[in-house]
Short mmCIF file of C-alpha atoms and ligand atoms in Angstrom, two decimals:
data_model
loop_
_atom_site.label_atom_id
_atom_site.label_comp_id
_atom_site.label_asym_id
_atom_site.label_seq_id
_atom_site.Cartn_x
_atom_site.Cartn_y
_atom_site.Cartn_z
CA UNK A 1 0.00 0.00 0.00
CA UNK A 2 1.34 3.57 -0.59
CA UNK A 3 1.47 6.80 1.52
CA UNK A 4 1.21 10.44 1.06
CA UNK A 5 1.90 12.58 4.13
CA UNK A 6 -0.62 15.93 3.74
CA UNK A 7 -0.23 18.96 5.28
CA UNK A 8 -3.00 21.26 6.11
CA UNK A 9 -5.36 18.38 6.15
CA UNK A 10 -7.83 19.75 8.68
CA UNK A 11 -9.94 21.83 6.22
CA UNK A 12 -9.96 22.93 2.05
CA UNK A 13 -7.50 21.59 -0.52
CA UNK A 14 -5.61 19.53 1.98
CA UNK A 15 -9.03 17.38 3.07
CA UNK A 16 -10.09 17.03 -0.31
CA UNK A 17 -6.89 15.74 -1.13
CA UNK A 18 -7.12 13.29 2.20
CA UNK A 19 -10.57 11.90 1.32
CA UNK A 20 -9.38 11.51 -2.80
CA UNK A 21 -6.50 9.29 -1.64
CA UNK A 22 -7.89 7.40 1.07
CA UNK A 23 -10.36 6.33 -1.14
CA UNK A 24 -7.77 5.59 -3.97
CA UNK A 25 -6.19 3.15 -1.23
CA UNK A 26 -3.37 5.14 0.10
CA UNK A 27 -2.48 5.10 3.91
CA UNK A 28 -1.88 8.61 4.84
CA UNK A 29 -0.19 10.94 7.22
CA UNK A 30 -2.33 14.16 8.18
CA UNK A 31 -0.88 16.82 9.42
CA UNK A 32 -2.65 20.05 11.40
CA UNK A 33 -2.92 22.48 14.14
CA UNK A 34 -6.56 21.65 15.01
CA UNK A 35 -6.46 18.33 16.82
CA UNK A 36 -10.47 17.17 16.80
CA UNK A 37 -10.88 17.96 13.23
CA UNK A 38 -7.77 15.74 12.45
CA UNK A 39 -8.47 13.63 14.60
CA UNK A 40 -12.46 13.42 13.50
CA UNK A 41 -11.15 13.34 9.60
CA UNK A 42 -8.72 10.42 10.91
CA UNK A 43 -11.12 8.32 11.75
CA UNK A 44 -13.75 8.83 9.05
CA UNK A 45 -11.01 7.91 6.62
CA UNK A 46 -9.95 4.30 8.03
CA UNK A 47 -13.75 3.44 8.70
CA UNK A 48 -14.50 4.04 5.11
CA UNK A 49 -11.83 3.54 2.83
CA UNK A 50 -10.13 0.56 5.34
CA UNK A 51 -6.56 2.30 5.29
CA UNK A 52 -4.55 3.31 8.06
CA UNK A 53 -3.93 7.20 8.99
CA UNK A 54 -1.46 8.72 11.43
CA UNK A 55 -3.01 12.31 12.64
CA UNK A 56 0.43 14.25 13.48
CA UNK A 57 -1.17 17.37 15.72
CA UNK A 58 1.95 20.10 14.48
CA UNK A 59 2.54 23.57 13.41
CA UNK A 60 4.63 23.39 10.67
CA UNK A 61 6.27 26.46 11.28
CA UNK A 62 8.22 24.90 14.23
CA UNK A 63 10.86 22.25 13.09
CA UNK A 64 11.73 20.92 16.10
CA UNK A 65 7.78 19.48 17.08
CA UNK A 66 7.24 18.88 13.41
CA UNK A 67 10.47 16.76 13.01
CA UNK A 68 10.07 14.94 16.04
CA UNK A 69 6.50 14.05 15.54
CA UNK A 70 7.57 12.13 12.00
CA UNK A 71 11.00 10.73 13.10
CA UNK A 72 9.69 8.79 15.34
CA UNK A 73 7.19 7.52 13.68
CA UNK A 74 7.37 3.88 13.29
CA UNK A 75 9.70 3.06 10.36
CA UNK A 76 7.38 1.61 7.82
CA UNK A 77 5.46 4.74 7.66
CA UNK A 78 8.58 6.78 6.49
CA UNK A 79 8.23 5.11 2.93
CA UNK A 80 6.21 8.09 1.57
CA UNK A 81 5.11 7.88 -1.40
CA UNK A 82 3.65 11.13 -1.96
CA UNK A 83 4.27 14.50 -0.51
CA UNK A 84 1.63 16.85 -0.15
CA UNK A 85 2.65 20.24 0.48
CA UNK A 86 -0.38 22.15 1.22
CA UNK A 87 -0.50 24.13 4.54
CA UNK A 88 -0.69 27.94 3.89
CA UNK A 89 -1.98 31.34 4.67
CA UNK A 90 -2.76 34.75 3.46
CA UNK A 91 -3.69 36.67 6.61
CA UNK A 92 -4.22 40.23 5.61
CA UNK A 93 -4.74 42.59 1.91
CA UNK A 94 -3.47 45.59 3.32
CA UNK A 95 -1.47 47.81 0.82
CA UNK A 96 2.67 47.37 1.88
CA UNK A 97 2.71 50.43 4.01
CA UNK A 98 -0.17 49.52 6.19
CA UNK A 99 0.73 45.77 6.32
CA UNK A 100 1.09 44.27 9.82
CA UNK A 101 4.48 42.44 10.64
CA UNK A 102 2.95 39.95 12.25
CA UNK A 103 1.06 38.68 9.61
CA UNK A 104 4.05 38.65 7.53
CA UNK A 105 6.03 36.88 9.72
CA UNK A 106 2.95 34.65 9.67
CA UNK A 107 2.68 33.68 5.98
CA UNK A 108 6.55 33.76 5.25
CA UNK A 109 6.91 31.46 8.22
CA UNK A 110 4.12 29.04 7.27
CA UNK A 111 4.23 29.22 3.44
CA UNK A 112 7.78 29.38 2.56
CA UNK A 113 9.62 28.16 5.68
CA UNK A 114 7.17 25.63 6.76
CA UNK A 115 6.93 24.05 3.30
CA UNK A 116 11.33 23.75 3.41
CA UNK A 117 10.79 22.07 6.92
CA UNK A 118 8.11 19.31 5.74
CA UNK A 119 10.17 19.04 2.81
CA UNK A 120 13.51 18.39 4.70
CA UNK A 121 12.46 15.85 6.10
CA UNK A 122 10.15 13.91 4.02
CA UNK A 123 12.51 14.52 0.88
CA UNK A 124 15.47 12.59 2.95
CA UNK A 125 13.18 9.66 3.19
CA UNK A 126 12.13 10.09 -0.36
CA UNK A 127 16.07 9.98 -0.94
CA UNK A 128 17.04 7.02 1.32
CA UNK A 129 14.17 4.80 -1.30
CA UNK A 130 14.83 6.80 -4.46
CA UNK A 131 11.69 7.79 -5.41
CA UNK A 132 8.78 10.09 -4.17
CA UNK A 133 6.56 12.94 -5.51
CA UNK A 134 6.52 16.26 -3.87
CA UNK A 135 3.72 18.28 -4.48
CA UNK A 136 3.92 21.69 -3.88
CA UNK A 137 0.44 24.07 -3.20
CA UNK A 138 1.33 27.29 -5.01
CA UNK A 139 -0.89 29.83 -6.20
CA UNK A 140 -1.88 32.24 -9.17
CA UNK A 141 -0.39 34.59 -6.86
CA UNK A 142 2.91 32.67 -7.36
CA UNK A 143 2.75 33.40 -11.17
CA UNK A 144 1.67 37.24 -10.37
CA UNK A 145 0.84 39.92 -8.43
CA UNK A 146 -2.27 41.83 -7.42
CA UNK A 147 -3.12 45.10 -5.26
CA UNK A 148 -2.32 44.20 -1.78
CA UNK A 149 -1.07 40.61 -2.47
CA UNK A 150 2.52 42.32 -1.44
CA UNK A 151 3.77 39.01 0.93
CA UNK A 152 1.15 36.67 0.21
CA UNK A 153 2.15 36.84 -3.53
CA UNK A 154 5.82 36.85 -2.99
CA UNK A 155 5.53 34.03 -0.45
CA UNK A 156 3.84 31.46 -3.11
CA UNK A 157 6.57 33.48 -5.84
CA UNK A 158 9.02 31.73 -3.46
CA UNK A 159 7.39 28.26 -3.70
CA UNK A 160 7.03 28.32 -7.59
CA UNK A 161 10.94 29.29 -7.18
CA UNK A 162 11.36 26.02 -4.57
CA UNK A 163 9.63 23.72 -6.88
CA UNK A 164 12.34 24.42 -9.59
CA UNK A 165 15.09 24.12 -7.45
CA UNK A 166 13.98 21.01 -6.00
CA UNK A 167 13.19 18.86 -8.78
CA UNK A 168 17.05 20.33 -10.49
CA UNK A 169 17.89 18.59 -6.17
CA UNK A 170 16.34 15.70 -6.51
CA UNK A 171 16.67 14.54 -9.90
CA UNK A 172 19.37 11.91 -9.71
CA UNK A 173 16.83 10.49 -6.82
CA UNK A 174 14.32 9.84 -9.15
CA UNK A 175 11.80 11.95 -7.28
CA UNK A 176 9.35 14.01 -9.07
CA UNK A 177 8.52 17.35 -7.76
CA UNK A 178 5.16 18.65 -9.09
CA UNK A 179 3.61 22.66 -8.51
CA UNK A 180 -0.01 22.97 -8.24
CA UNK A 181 -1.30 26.92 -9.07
CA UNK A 182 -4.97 27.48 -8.07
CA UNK A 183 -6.39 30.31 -8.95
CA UNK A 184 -9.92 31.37 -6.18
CA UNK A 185 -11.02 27.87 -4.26
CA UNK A 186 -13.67 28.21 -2.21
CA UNK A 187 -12.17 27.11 1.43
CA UNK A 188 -11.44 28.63 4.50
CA UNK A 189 -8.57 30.72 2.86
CA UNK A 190 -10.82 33.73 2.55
CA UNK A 191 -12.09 33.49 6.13
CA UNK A 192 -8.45 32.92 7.52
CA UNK A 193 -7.27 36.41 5.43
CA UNK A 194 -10.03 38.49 6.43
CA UNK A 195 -9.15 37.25 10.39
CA UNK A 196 -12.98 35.53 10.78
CA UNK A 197 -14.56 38.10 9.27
CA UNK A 198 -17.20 35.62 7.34
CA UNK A 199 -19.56 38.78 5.72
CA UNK A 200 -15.85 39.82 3.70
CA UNK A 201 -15.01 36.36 3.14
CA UNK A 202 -18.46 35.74 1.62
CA UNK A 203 -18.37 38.73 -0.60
CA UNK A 204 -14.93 36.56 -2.13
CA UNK A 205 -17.00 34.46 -3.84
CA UNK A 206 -20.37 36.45 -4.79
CA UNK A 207 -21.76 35.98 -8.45
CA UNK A 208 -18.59 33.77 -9.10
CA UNK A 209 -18.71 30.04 -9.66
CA UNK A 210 -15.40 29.14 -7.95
CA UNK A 211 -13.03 26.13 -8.25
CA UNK A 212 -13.85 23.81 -5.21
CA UNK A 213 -11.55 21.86 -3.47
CA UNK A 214 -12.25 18.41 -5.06
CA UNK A 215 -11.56 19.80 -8.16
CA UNK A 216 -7.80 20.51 -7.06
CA UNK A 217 -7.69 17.23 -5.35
CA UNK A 218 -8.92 15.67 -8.50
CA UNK A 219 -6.05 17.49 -10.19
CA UNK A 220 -3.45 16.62 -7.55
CA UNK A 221 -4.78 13.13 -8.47
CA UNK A 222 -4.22 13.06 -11.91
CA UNK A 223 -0.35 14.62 -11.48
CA UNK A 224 0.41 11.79 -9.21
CA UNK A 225 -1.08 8.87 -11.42
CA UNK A 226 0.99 9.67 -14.47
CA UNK A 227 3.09 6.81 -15.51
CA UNK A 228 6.44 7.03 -13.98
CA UNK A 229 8.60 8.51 -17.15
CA UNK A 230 6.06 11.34 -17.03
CA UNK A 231 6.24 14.69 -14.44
CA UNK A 232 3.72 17.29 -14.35
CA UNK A 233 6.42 20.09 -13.68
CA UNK A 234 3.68 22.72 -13.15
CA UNK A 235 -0.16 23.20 -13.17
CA UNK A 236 -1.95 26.57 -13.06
CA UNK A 237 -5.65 25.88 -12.45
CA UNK A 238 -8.25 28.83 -12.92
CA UNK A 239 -12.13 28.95 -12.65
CA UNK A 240 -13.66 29.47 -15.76
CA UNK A 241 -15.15 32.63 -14.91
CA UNK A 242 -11.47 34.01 -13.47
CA UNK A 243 -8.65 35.23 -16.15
CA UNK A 244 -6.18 36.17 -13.52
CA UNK A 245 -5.59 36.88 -9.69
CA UNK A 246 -7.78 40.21 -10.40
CA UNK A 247 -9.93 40.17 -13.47
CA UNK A 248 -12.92 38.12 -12.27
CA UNK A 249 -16.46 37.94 -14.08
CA UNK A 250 -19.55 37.89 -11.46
CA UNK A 251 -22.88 37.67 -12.59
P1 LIG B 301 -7.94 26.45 4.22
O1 LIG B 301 -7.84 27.63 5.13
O2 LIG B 301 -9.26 25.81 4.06
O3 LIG B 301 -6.88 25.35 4.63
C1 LIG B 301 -5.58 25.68 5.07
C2 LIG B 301 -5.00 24.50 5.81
O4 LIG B 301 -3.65 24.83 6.21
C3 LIG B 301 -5.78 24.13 7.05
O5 LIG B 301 -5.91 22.74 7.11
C4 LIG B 301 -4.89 24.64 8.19
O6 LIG B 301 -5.06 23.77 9.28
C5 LIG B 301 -3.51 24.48 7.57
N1 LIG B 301 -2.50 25.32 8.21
C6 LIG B 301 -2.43 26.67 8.21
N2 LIG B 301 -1.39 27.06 8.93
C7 LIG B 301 -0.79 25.94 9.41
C8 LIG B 301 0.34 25.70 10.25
N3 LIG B 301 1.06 26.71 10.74
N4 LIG B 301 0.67 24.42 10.55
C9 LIG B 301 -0.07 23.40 10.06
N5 LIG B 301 -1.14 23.56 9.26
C10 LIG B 301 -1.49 24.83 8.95
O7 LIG B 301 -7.41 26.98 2.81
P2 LIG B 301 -7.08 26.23 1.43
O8 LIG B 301 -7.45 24.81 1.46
O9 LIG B 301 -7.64 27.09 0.36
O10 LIG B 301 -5.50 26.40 1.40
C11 LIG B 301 -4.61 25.35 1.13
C12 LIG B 301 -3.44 25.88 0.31
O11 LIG B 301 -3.93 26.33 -0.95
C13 LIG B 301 -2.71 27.07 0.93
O12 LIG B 301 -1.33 26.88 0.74
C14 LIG B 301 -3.21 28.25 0.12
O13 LIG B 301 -2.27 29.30 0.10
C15 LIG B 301 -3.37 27.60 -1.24
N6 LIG B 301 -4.24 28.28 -2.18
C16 LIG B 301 -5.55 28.55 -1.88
C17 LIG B 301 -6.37 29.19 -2.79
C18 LIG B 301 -7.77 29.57 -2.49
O14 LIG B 301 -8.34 30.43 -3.21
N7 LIG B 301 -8.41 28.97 -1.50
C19 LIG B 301 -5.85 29.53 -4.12
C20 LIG B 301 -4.47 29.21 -4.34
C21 LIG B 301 -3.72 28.60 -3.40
P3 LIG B 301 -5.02 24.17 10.82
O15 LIG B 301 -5.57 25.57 10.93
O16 LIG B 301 -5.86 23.14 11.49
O17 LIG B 301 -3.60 24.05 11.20
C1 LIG B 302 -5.15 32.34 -3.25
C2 LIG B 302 -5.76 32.93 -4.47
O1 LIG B 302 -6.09 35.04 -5.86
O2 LIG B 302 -6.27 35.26 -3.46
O3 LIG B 302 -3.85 31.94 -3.43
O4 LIG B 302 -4.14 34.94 -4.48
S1 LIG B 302 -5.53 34.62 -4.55
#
């Protein structure tokens, strides 16, 4: 049976991607802050799709929890298969003179430096067995930039710039390293950068029919089943009704 470790599996993108590979028969590692959802999600997963899930409760912005929570994880389970890199953030759209430090220090720690820490030490595993796929969760906002994106856009700039770099890293492994670009999901993301404010999150989506979660999962999917002489090197996935981060048609 095969793995895939998932970050940010608690809500959007990242459960999608849980329940599409559950029920494709992989066993799976889930990683997230919020421990009953995980833990919840967990447990749906092995009752219905009969595989086996490891819920690691971590922040992946701190290394030292993170790293200790999958070393020690028994030894079979560090034959991962698949690499899901999907925890991230935008907290804030403030213009860059008004932004707030902390929520920079928020994204750049969870977007870029979280996604090197998961990847340091899943990618050494991937290396020790020479093969894996790494997929990496960036963003239209990784291919431009928009009023206000400031960090947010150059944090998922930064992953599109990690995905290169690691598949020129990895390539005598044999691992594949895949980017994923979504353009607007409908998720939490919106509620999470407008700090709860659900009326302004809402207002996101109005008169637009978005992308939804499954259908990145679905894509995430089809990037991973490709026969093993093929690589997706990148994907940039918009809704129909979106052209680019900023020129949206609403009804
Ligand atoms: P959600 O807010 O629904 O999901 C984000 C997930 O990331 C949650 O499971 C959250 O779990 C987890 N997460 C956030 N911070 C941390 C952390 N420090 N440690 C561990 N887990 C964390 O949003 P999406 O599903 O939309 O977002 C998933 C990815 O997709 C992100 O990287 C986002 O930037 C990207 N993306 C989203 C788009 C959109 O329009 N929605 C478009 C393009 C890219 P918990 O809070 O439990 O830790
Ligand atoms: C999330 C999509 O357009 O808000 O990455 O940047 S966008």
């Amino acid at each position: 049976m095969k793995t895939a470790l998932i970050t940010g599996a608690t809500s959007g993108i990242g459960a999608a991607c849980a329940h599409l590979f559950a029920a494709k028969g992989y066993n799976l590692i889930l990683v997230g802050r919020r421990e009953e959802r995980l833990k919840e999600s967990g447990r749906h997963l092995e009752d219905k799709y009969a595989v086996e899930v490891k819920c690691i409760v971590a922040d992946v912005r701190d290394f030292e929890n993170l790293s200790y929570a999958l070393e020690t994880l028994p030894v079979q389970w560090k034959k991962v298969n698949v690499l899901i890199n999907n925890a991230g953030l935008s907290q804030g759209l403030d213009p860059i003179h008004r932004g707030e430090i902390g929520d920079w220090d928020t994204m750049i720690d969870t977007n870029i430096k979280g996604l090197l820490y998961s990847t340091k030490i899943v990618s050494n595993w991937m290396v020790a067995e020479r093969s894996g796929h790494i997929i990496n969760i960036g963003s239209i906002a990784g291919k431009e930039v928009y009023p206000n994106g400031n960090v947010y856009c150059a944090t998922k700039h930064a992953v599109d710039a990690l995905s290169k770099s690691m598949r020129i890293d990895l390539l005598t492994y044999g691992i594949k390293v895949t980017a994923i670009h979504p353009g607007m999901v409908e998720t939490e993301f919106s509620k999470v950068r407008f700090k709860g404010d659900e009326g302004r999150a809402k207002k996101v989506y109005d008169g637009v029919d978005p992308l939804m979660a499954d259908d990145i999962a679905d894509a995430i999917w089809y990037v991973v089943s490709r026969p093993a002489h093929v690589n997706i090197n990148d994907m940039l996935i918009m809704p129909t009704a979106q052209a680019t981060g900023t020129i949206i048609k609403r009804d």
